[in-house]
Amino acid sequence: MKPQWTPATAVLGLAGMALAGCSIVGNARPDPLDGTSWLLVSVDGGEPLAGIEVTAVFEGGSVRGSSGCNSFGASYEIHGDNIEIREIQSTLMACIAPDGAMDQEQAFVARLSSSETYRIANGQLRLLSSGRDLLVFVPQD
């Protein structure tokens, strides 16, 4: 018996191919940072200044937050364990108190832009360069 090809068979076949094209290809995976909010607990292995909250919120390929005195925003991309944070923009308010606030903010932004890899483990987000922790965050409530 010879198979019957009808217009309905053709439509179903094309629909199946279209749906197959929507599947995740290769080892692509969802962005594990998307929709997460973090509070900084370490810069280069040291604690941030008391009374200054530094935050990072990752959403839809963008990261935004407070760098201490100023607000910042940037774009980011994840490729496996690699992270690229670029085009960092910030408001330009002067930080008078506490002493060292501007230095900490500049260090934070510099470390953010030089992050190469990331790890999420033990409830922490670690941004690293050459295997060394630059910034460590905990989930923000």
mmCIF file of C-alpha atoms in Angstrom:
data_model
loop_
_atom_site.group_PDB
_atom_site.id
_atom_site.type_symbol
_atom_site.label_atom_id
_atom_site.label_comp_id
_atom_site.label_asym_id
_atom_site.label_seq_id
_atom_site.Cartn_x
_atom_site.Cartn_y
_atom_site.Cartn_z
ATOM 1 C CA MET A 1 0.000 0.000 0.000
ATOM 2 C CA LYS A 2 1.327 3.366 -1.035
ATOM 3 C CA PRO A 3 1.262 6.230 1.582
ATOM 4 C CA GLN A 4 -1.280 8.965 0.953
ATOM 5 C CA TRP A 5 0.086 12.523 1.015
ATOM 6 C CA THR A 6 -2.572 15.075 1.716
ATOM 7 C CA PRO A 7 -2.390 18.800 2.415
ATOM 8 C CA ALA A 8 -3.032 18.037 6.114
ATOM 9 C CA THR A 9 -0.020 15.689 6.194
ATOM 10 C CA ALA A 10 2.172 18.387 4.665
ATOM 11 C CA VAL A 11 0.967 21.002 7.175
ATOM 12 C CA LEU A 12 1.603 18.654 10.119
ATOM 13 C CA GLY A 13 5.077 17.863 8.816
ATOM 14 C CA LEU A 14 5.977 21.546 8.419
ATOM 15 C CA ALA A 15 4.583 22.361 11.877
ATOM 16 C CA GLY A 16 6.708 19.603 13.407
ATOM 17 C CA MET A 17 9.846 20.938 11.738
ATOM 18 C CA ALA A 18 9.054 24.473 12.919
ATOM 19 C CA LEU A 19 8.609 23.299 16.512
ATOM 20 C CA ALA A 20 11.849 21.339 16.365
ATOM 21 C CA GLY A 21 13.627 24.571 15.432
ATOM 22 C CA CYS A 22 12.395 26.132 18.698
ATOM 23 C CA SER A 23 14.203 23.631 20.893
ATOM 24 C CA ILE A 24 17.384 24.433 22.809
ATOM 25 C CA VAL A 25 20.361 23.645 20.615
ATOM 26 C CA GLY A 26 23.511 21.908 21.813
ATOM 27 C CA ASN A 27 24.404 22.553 25.427
ATOM 28 C CA ALA A 28 22.770 25.976 25.642
ATOM 29 C CA ARG A 29 21.296 26.584 29.068
ATOM 30 C CA PRO A 30 19.230 29.290 30.653
ATOM 31 C CA ASP A 31 21.023 32.194 32.321
ATOM 32 C CA PRO A 32 21.341 31.213 36.017
ATOM 33 C CA LEU A 33 21.766 34.863 37.064
ATOM 34 C CA ASP A 34 18.599 36.112 35.378
ATOM 35 C CA GLY A 35 16.116 37.355 37.966
ATOM 36 C CA THR A 36 18.542 37.295 40.909
ATOM 37 C CA SER A 37 19.462 40.059 43.393
ATOM 38 C CA TRP A 38 22.714 40.152 45.359
ATOM 39 C CA LEU A 39 24.382 42.076 48.206
ATOM 40 C CA LEU A 40 28.177 42.560 48.182
ATOM 41 C CA VAL A 41 30.052 40.981 51.113
ATOM 42 C CA SER A 42 33.648 41.016 49.815
ATOM 43 C CA VAL A 43 35.861 43.111 47.522
ATOM 44 C CA ASP A 44 39.286 41.566 46.852
ATOM 45 C CA GLY A 45 38.904 39.443 49.982
ATOM 46 C CA GLY A 46 38.059 42.353 52.287
ATOM 47 C CA GLU A 47 34.743 43.423 53.778
ATOM 48 C CA PRO A 48 32.966 46.431 52.280
ATOM 49 C CA LEU A 49 32.716 49.599 54.366
ATOM 50 C CA ALA A 50 30.102 49.449 57.112
ATOM 51 C CA GLY A 51 26.887 51.298 56.361
ATOM 52 C CA ILE A 52 27.258 51.146 52.569
ATOM 53 C CA GLU A 53 25.132 48.639 50.647
ATOM 54 C CA VAL A 54 26.462 47.581 47.270
ATOM 55 C CA THR A 55 23.918 45.594 45.263
ATOM 56 C CA ALA A 56 23.575 43.890 41.891
ATOM 57 C CA VAL A 57 20.331 42.815 40.189
ATOM 58 C CA PHE A 58 20.652 40.638 37.067
ATOM 59 C CA GLU A 59 17.745 40.654 34.655
ATOM 60 C CA GLY A 60 17.350 40.122 30.928
ATOM 61 C CA GLY A 61 21.026 40.545 30.022
ATOM 62 C CA SER A 62 21.422 43.663 32.182
ATOM 63 C CA VAL A 63 22.871 44.164 35.632
ATOM 64 C CA ARG A 64 21.968 47.204 37.721
ATOM 65 C CA GLY A 65 22.245 48.263 41.309
ATOM 66 C CA SER A 66 23.962 50.517 43.794
ATOM 67 C CA SER A 67 27.736 50.845 43.834
ATOM 68 C CA GLY A 68 27.588 52.534 47.232
ATOM 69 C CA CYS A 69 26.811 56.177 46.521
ATOM 70 C CA ASN A 70 25.796 55.899 42.890
ATOM 71 C CA SER A 71 23.513 53.748 40.787
ATOM 72 C CA PHE A 72 25.039 51.719 37.972
ATOM 73 C CA GLY A 73 23.879 49.710 34.996
ATOM 74 C CA ALA A 74 25.630 47.463 32.486
ATOM 75 C CA SER A 75 25.011 44.674 30.034
ATOM 76 C CA TYR A 76 26.313 41.161 30.597
ATOM 77 C CA GLU A 77 26.617 37.870 28.747
ATOM 78 C CA ILE A 78 27.097 34.370 30.115
ATOM 79 C CA HIS A 79 28.958 31.689 28.122
ATOM 80 C CA GLY A 80 29.297 28.561 30.235
ATOM 81 C CA ASP A 81 31.138 29.696 33.373
ATOM 82 C CA ASN A 82 32.417 32.848 31.684
ATOM 83 C CA ILE A 83 30.824 36.239 32.236
ATOM 84 C CA GLU A 84 31.382 39.446 30.321
ATOM 85 C CA ILE A 85 30.141 42.647 31.953
ATOM 86 C CA ARG A 86 30.452 45.661 29.694
ATOM 87 C CA GLU A 87 29.217 49.161 29.002
ATOM 88 C CA ILE A 88 29.054 50.069 32.701
ATOM 89 C CA GLN A 89 27.344 53.407 33.235
ATOM 90 C CA SER A 90 26.933 55.191 36.542
ATOM 91 C CA THR A 91 25.490 58.305 38.086
ATOM 92 C CA LEU A 92 28.178 60.742 39.203
ATOM 93 C CA MET A 93 27.329 61.790 42.761
ATOM 94 C CA ALA A 94 30.235 62.563 45.079
ATOM 95 C CA CYS A 95 30.508 60.383 48.187
ATOM 96 C CA ILE A 96 31.693 62.354 51.190
ATOM 97 C CA ALA A 97 31.148 59.891 54.026
ATOM 98 C CA PRO A 98 32.300 57.511 55.219
ATOM 99 C CA ASP A 99 35.993 57.872 54.455
ATOM 100 C CA GLY A 100 36.968 55.568 51.615
ATOM 101 C CA ALA A 101 33.484 55.376 50.065
ATOM 102 C CA MET A 102 34.622 56.731 46.681
ATOM 103 C CA ASP A 103 37.650 54.422 46.646
ATOM 104 C CA GLN A 104 35.440 51.415 47.395
ATOM 105 C CA GLU A 105 32.982 52.408 44.684
ATOM 106 C CA GLN A 106 35.762 52.783 42.108
ATOM 107 C CA ALA A 107 37.224 49.412 43.139
ATOM 108 C CA PHE A 108 33.800 47.768 42.834
ATOM 109 C CA VAL A 109 33.189 49.112 39.314
ATOM 110 C CA ALA A 110 36.730 48.167 38.216
ATOM 111 C CA ARG A 111 36.349 44.609 39.565
ATOM 112 C CA LEU A 112 32.906 44.267 38.028
ATOM 113 C CA SER A 113 34.243 45.152 34.572
ATOM 114 C CA SER A 114 37.289 42.873 34.885
ATOM 115 C CA SER A 115 35.305 39.799 35.987
ATOM 116 C CA GLU A 116 35.936 36.857 33.669
ATOM 117 C CA THR A 117 34.174 33.927 35.321
ATOM 118 C CA TYR A 118 31.462 33.397 37.893
ATOM 119 C CA ARG A 119 30.452 30.712 40.358
ATOM 120 C CA ILE A 120 27.290 30.224 42.354
ATOM 121 C CA ALA A 121 27.922 27.909 45.304
ATOM 122 C CA ASN A 122 27.060 27.741 48.994
ATOM 123 C CA GLY A 123 24.550 30.555 48.561
ATOM 124 C CA GLN A 124 27.144 32.960 47.163
ATOM 125 C CA LEU A 125 27.836 34.536 43.796
ATOM 126 C CA ARG A 126 31.559 34.883 43.139
ATOM 127 C CA LEU A 127 32.953 36.970 40.295
ATOM 128 C CA LEU A 128 36.517 35.962 39.486
ATOM 129 C CA SER A 129 39.491 36.825 37.316
ATOM 130 C CA SER A 130 42.348 34.358 36.781
ATOM 131 C CA GLY A 131 40.750 32.111 39.415
ATOM 132 C CA ARG A 132 40.886 34.838 42.104
ATOM 133 C CA ASP A 133 37.778 36.194 43.846
ATOM 134 C CA LEU A 134 37.167 39.826 42.910
ATOM 135 C CA LEU A 135 33.646 40.266 44.264
ATOM 136 C CA VAL A 136 31.551 37.999 46.489
ATOM 137 C CA PHE A 137 27.798 38.473 46.965
ATOM 138 C CA VAL A 138 25.040 36.854 49.025
ATOM 139 C CA PRO A 139 21.365 36.813 48.013
ATOM 140 C CA GLN A 140 19.584 40.083 48.724
ATOM 141 C CA ASP A 141 16.266 39.872 50.570
#
